[in-house]
Coordinates of C-alpha atoms and ligand atoms in Angstrom, one line a residue:
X832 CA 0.1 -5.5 15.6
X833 CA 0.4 -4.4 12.2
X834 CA 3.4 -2.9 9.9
X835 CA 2.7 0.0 8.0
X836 CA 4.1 2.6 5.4
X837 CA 3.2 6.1 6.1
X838 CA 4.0 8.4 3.6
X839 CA 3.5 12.7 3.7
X840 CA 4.3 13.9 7.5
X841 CA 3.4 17.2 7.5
X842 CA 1.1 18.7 9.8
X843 CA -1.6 15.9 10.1
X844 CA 0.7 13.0 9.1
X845 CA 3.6 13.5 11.4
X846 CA 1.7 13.5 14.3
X847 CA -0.6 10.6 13.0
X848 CA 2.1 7.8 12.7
X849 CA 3.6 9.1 16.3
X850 CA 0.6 7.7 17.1
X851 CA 0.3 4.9 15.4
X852 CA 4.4 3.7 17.0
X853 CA 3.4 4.9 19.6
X854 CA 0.2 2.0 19.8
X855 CA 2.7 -0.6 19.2
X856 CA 2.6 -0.8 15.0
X857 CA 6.2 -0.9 13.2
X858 CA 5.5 2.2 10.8
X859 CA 7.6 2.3 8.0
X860 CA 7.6 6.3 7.5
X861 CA 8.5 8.5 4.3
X862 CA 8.2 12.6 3.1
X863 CA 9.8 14.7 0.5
X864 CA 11.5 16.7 3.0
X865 CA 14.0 14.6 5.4
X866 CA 13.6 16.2 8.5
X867 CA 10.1 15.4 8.8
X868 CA 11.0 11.5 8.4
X869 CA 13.2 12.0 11.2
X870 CA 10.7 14.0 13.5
X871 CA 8.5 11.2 13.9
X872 CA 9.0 9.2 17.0
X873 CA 9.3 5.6 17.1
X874 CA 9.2 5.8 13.5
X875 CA 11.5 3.8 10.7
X876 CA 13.0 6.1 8.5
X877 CA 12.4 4.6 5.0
X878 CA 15.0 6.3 1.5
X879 CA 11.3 6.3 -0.5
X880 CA 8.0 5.9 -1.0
X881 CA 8.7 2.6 -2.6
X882 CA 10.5 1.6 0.7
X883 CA 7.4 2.3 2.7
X884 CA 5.3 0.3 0.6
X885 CA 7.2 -2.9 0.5
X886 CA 6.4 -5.9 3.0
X887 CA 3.6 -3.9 4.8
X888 CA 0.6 -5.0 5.6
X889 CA -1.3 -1.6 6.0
X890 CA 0.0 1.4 4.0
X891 CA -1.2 5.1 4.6
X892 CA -1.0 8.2 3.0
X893 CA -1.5 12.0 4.1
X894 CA -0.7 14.4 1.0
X895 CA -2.0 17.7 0.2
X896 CA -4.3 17.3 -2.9
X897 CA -5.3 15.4 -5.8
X898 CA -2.6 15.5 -7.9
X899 CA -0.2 14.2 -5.3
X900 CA -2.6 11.0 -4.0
X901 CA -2.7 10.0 -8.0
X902 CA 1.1 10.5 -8.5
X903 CA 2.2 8.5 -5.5
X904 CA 0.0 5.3 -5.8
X905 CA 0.1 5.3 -9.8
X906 CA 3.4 7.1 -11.2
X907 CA 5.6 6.3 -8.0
X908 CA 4.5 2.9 -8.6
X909 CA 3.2 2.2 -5.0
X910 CA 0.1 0.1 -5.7
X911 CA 2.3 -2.1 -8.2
X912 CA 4.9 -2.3 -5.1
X913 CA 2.2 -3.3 -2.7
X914 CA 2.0 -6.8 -1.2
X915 CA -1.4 -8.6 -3.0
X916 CA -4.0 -8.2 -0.3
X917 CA -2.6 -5.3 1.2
X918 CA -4.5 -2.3 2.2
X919 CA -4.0 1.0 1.5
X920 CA -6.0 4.0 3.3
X921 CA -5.3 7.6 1.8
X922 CA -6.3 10.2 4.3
X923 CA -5.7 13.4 2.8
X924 CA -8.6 15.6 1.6
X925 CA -8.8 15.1 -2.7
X926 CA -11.7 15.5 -5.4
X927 CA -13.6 12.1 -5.3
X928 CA -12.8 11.5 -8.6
X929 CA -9.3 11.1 -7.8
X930 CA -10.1 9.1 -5.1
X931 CA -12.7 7.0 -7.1
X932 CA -9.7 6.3 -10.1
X933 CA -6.8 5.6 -7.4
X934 CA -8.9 3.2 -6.3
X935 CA -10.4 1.2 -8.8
X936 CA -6.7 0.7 -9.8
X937 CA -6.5 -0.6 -6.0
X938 CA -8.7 -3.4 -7.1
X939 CA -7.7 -4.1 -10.0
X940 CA -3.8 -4.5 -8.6
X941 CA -5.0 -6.7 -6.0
X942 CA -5.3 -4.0 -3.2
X943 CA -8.2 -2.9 -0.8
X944 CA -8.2 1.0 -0.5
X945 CA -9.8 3.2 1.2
X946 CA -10.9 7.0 1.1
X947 CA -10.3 8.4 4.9
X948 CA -9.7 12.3 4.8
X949 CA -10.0 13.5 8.6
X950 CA -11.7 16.5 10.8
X951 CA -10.2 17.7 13.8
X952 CA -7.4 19.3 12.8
X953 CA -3.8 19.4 14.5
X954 CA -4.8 19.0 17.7
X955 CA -6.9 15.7 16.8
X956 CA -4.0 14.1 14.8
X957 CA -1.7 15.0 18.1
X958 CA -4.2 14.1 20.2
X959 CA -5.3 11.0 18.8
X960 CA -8.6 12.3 18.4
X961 CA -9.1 12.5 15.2
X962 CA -12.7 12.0 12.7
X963 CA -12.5 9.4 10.1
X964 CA -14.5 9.7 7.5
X965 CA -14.7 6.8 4.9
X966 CA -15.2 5.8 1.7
X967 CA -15.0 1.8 0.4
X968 CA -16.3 -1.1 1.5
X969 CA -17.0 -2.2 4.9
X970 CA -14.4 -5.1 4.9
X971 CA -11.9 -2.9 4.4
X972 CA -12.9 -0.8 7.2
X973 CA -13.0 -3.6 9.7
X974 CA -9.4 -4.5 8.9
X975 CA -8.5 -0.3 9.2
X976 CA -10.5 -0.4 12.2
X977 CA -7.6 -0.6 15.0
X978 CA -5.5 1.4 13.1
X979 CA -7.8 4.0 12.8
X980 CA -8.7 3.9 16.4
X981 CA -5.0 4.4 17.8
X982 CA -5.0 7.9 15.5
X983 CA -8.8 9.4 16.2
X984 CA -12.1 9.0 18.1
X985 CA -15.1 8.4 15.9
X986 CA -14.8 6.8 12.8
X987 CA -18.0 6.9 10.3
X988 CA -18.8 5.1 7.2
X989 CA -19.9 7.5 4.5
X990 CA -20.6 4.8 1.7
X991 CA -18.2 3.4 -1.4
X992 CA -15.2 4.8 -2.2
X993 CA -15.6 8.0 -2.9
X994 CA -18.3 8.7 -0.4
X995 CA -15.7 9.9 2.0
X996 CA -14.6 12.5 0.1
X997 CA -18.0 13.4 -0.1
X998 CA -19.0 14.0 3.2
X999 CA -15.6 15.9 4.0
X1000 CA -16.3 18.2 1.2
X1001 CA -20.2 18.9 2.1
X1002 CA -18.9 19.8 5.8
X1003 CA -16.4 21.6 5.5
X1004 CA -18.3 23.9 3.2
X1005 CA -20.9 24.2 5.6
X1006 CA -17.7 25.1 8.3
X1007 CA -17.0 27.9 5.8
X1008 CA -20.8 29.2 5.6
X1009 CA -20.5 29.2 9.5
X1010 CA -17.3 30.7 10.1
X1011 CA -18.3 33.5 7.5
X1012 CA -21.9 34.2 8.8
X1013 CA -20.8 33.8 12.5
X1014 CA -17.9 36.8 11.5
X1015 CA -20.0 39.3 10.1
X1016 CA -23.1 38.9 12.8
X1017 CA -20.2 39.6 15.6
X1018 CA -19.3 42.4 13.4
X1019 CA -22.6 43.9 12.5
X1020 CA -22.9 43.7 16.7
X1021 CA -19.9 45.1 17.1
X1022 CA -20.7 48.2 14.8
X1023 CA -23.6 48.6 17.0
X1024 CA -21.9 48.9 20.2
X1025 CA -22.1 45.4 21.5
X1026 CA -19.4 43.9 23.4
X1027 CA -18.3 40.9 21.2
X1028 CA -18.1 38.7 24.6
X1029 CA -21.6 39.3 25.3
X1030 CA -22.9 39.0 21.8
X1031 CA -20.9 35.8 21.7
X1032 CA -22.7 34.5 24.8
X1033 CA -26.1 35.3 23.8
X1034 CA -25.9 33.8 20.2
X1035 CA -23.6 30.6 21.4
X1036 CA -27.3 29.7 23.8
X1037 CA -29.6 31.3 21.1
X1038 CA -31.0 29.8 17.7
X1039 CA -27.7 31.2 15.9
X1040 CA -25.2 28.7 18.0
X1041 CA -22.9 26.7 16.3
X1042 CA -19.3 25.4 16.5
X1043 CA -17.4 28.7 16.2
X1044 CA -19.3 30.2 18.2
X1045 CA -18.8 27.4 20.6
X1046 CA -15.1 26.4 20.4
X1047 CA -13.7 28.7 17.7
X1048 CA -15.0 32.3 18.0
X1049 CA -13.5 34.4 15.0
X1050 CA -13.6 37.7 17.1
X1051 CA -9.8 38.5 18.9
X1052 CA -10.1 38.5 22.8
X1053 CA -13.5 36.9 23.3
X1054 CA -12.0 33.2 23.7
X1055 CA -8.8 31.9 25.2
X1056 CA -6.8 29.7 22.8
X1057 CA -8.5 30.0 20.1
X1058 CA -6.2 31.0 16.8
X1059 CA -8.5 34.4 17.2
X1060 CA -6.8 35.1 20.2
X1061 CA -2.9 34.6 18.9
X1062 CA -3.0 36.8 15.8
X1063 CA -5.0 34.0 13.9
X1064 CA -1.5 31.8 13.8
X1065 CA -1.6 27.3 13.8
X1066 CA -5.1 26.3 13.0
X1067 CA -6.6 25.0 9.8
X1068 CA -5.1 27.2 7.0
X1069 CA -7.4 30.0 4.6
X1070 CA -5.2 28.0 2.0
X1071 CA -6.6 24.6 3.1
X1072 CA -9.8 26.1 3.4
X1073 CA -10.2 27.2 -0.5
X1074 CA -8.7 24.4 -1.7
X1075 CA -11.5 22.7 0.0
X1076 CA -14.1 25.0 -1.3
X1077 CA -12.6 24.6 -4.6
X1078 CA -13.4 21.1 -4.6
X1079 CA -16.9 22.1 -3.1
X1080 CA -17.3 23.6 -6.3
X1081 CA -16.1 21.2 -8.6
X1082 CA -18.2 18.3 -6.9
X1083 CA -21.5 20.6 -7.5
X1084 CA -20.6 21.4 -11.1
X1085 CA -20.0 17.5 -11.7
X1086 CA -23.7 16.6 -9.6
X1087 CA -25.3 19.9 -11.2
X1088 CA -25.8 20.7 -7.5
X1089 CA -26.7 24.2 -6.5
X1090 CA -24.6 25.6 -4.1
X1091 CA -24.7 29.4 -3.8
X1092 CA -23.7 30.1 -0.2
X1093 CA -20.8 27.9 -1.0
X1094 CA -19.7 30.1 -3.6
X1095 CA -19.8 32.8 -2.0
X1096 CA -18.1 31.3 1.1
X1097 CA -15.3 30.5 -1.7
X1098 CA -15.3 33.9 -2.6
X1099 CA -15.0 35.7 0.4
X1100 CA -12.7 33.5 0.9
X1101 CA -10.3 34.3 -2.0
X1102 CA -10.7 37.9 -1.4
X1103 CA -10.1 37.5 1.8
X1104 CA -6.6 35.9 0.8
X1105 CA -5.8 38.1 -1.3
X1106 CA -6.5 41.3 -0.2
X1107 CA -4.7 40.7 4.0
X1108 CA -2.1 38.1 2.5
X1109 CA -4.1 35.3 4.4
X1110 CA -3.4 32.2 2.9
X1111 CA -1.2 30.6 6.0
X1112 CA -3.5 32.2 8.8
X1113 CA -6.2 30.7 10.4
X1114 CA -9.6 30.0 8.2
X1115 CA -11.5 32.4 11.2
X1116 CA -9.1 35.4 10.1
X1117 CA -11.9 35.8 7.6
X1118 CA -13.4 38.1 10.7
X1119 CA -10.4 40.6 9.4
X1120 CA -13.2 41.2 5.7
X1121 CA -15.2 42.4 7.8
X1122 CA -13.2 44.4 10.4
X1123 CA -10.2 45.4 8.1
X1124 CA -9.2 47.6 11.7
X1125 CA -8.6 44.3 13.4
X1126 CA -5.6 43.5 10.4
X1127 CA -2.2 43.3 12.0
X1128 CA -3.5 43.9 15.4
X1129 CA -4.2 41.1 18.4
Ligands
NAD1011 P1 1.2 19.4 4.8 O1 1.5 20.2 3.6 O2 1.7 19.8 6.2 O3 1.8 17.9 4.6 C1 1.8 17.2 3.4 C2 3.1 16.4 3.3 O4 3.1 15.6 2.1 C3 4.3 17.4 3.1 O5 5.2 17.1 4.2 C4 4.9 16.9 1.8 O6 6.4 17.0 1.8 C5 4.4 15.5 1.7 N1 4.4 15.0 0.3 C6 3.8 15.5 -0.8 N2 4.0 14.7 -1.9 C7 4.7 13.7 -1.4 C8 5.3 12.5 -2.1 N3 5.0 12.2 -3.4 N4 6.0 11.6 -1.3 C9 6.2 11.9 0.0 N5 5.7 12.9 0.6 C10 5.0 13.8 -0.1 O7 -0.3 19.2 4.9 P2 -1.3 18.7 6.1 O8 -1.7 19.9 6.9 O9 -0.6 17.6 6.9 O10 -2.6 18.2 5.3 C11 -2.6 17.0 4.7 C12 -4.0 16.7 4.2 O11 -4.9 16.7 5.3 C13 -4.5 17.7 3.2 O12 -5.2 17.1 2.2 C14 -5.4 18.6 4.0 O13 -6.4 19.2 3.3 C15 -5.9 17.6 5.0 N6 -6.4 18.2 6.3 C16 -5.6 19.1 7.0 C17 -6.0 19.6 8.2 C18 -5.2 20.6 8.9 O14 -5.7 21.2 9.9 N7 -3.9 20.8 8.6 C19 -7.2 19.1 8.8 C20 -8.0 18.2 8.1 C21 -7.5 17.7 6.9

């Protein structure tokens, strides 16, 4: 068993090092806010980032964005207060770049580090079912491996660091295309006097399936516990979702990659979240753009 630091326990990292106690490791655990330090069971409530970082053999990290991954392990100080031949696995979804920068730093402080940004939302970091997607090298990954495995279900190896970000970025773009195209085909139906259930049905077994149709379907009433079906409310946030398409964005301008669905995903997006207020919704609210008679009902 290994002892860790965990540091940002929101959504996705409370749940995560709950996990993690709850497989045995001593996790070390720190956030900003103090009564998410004390929400997490079986946890060790640490006074700072520092703390969480010191005498560990393992540290982890779950923040929001960029900015925050870059000020933690180099302005806080963490890699500095890291033991030599520690590792350190940031799991939050950041630009590459980022991720690339904190971790040369890693190596040249001593540290192996890891890129490991997740898919499966809240129910996979409660669940322990989460998908790891990484980025470094493939020691590193062998000694993450058991820790990863207490806190998700597949694990993949995208390629250096960096590569995790990657492969995080390119899908969840593609999750955006989806959830946008699989919203206005239910609503062109719709218009045309289908019953959204049936439509569902015969696209989901059709050459249109795909996962929202499957196990997310935008469209209120047509699936049972689905954030459709609860006024869009818990889920993956419109807010997470453009940041994510932001970075998208960036990644394509960097690689001089063409990415025109993705834009417009990103756009729809934004208007979407600006015009119905959506940013802490559910991402498959963006079935409200095209059925503005659905806002502020089921
Ligand atoms: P969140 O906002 O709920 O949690 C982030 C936490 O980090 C907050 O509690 C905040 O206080 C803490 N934090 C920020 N800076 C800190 C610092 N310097 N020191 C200590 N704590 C600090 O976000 P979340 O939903 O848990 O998402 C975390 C990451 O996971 C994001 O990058 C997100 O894109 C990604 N992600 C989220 C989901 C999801 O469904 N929520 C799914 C996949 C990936």
């Amino acid at each position: 068993m290994s002892t860790v630091g965990f540091v940002g326990l929101g959504n996705m990292g409370g749940p995560m090092a709950a996990n993690l106690a709850a497989a045995g490791h001593e996790v070390k655990v720190f956030d900003l806010v103090p009564e998410l330090i004390a929400g997490v069971e079986g946890g060790l409530a640490q006074a700072s980032a520092l703390d969480a970082a010191s005498d560990v053999d393992v540290f982890i990290s779950m923040l929001p964005a960029g900015k925050h991954v870059a000020g933690l392990y180099l302005d806080e100080g963490v890699l500095a207060r890291l033991p030599q031949g520690a590792l350190a696995i940031d799991c939050s979804t950041i630009d590459p770049e980022t991720a690339r920068r904190v971790a040369a730093a890693a190596t040249d402080a001593g540290i192996a580090m890891l890129d490991a940004p997740v898919s499966g939302g809240t129910a996979g970091a409660q669940n322990g079912t989460l998908t790891f997607i990484v980025g470094g090298d493939a020691d590193a990954l062998a000694r993450a491996r058991p820790l990863l495995e207490a806190m998700g279900a597949n694990i993949f190896h995208a390629g250096a660091n960096g590569a995790g970000q990657i492969a995080k970025i390119c899908n969840n773009m593609l999750l955006a295309i989806q959830m946008a195209g699989t919203a206005e085909a239910l609503s062109l139906g719709v218009d045309n006097g289908l019953d959204p259930k049936v439509l569902s049905e015969i696209m989901k077994q059709s050459s249109g399936g795909n996962w929202a149709l499957k196990v997310y379907n935008p469209f209120p009433g047509v699936m049972d516990g689905v954030p459709a079906s609860r006024g869009y409310q818990g889920g993956f946030l419109v807010d997470l979702m453009t940041k994510d398409l932001a970075l998208a964005m960036t990644t394509a301008e960097q690689s001089r990659s063409s990415v025109p669905m993705g834009g417009l995903a990103k756009n729809l997006y934004r208007v979407h979240e600006q015009t119905h207020g959506a940013g802490r919704l559910d991402f498959s609210s963006i079935q409200w753009l095209y059925r503005p008679v659905l806002v502020g009902g089921e």
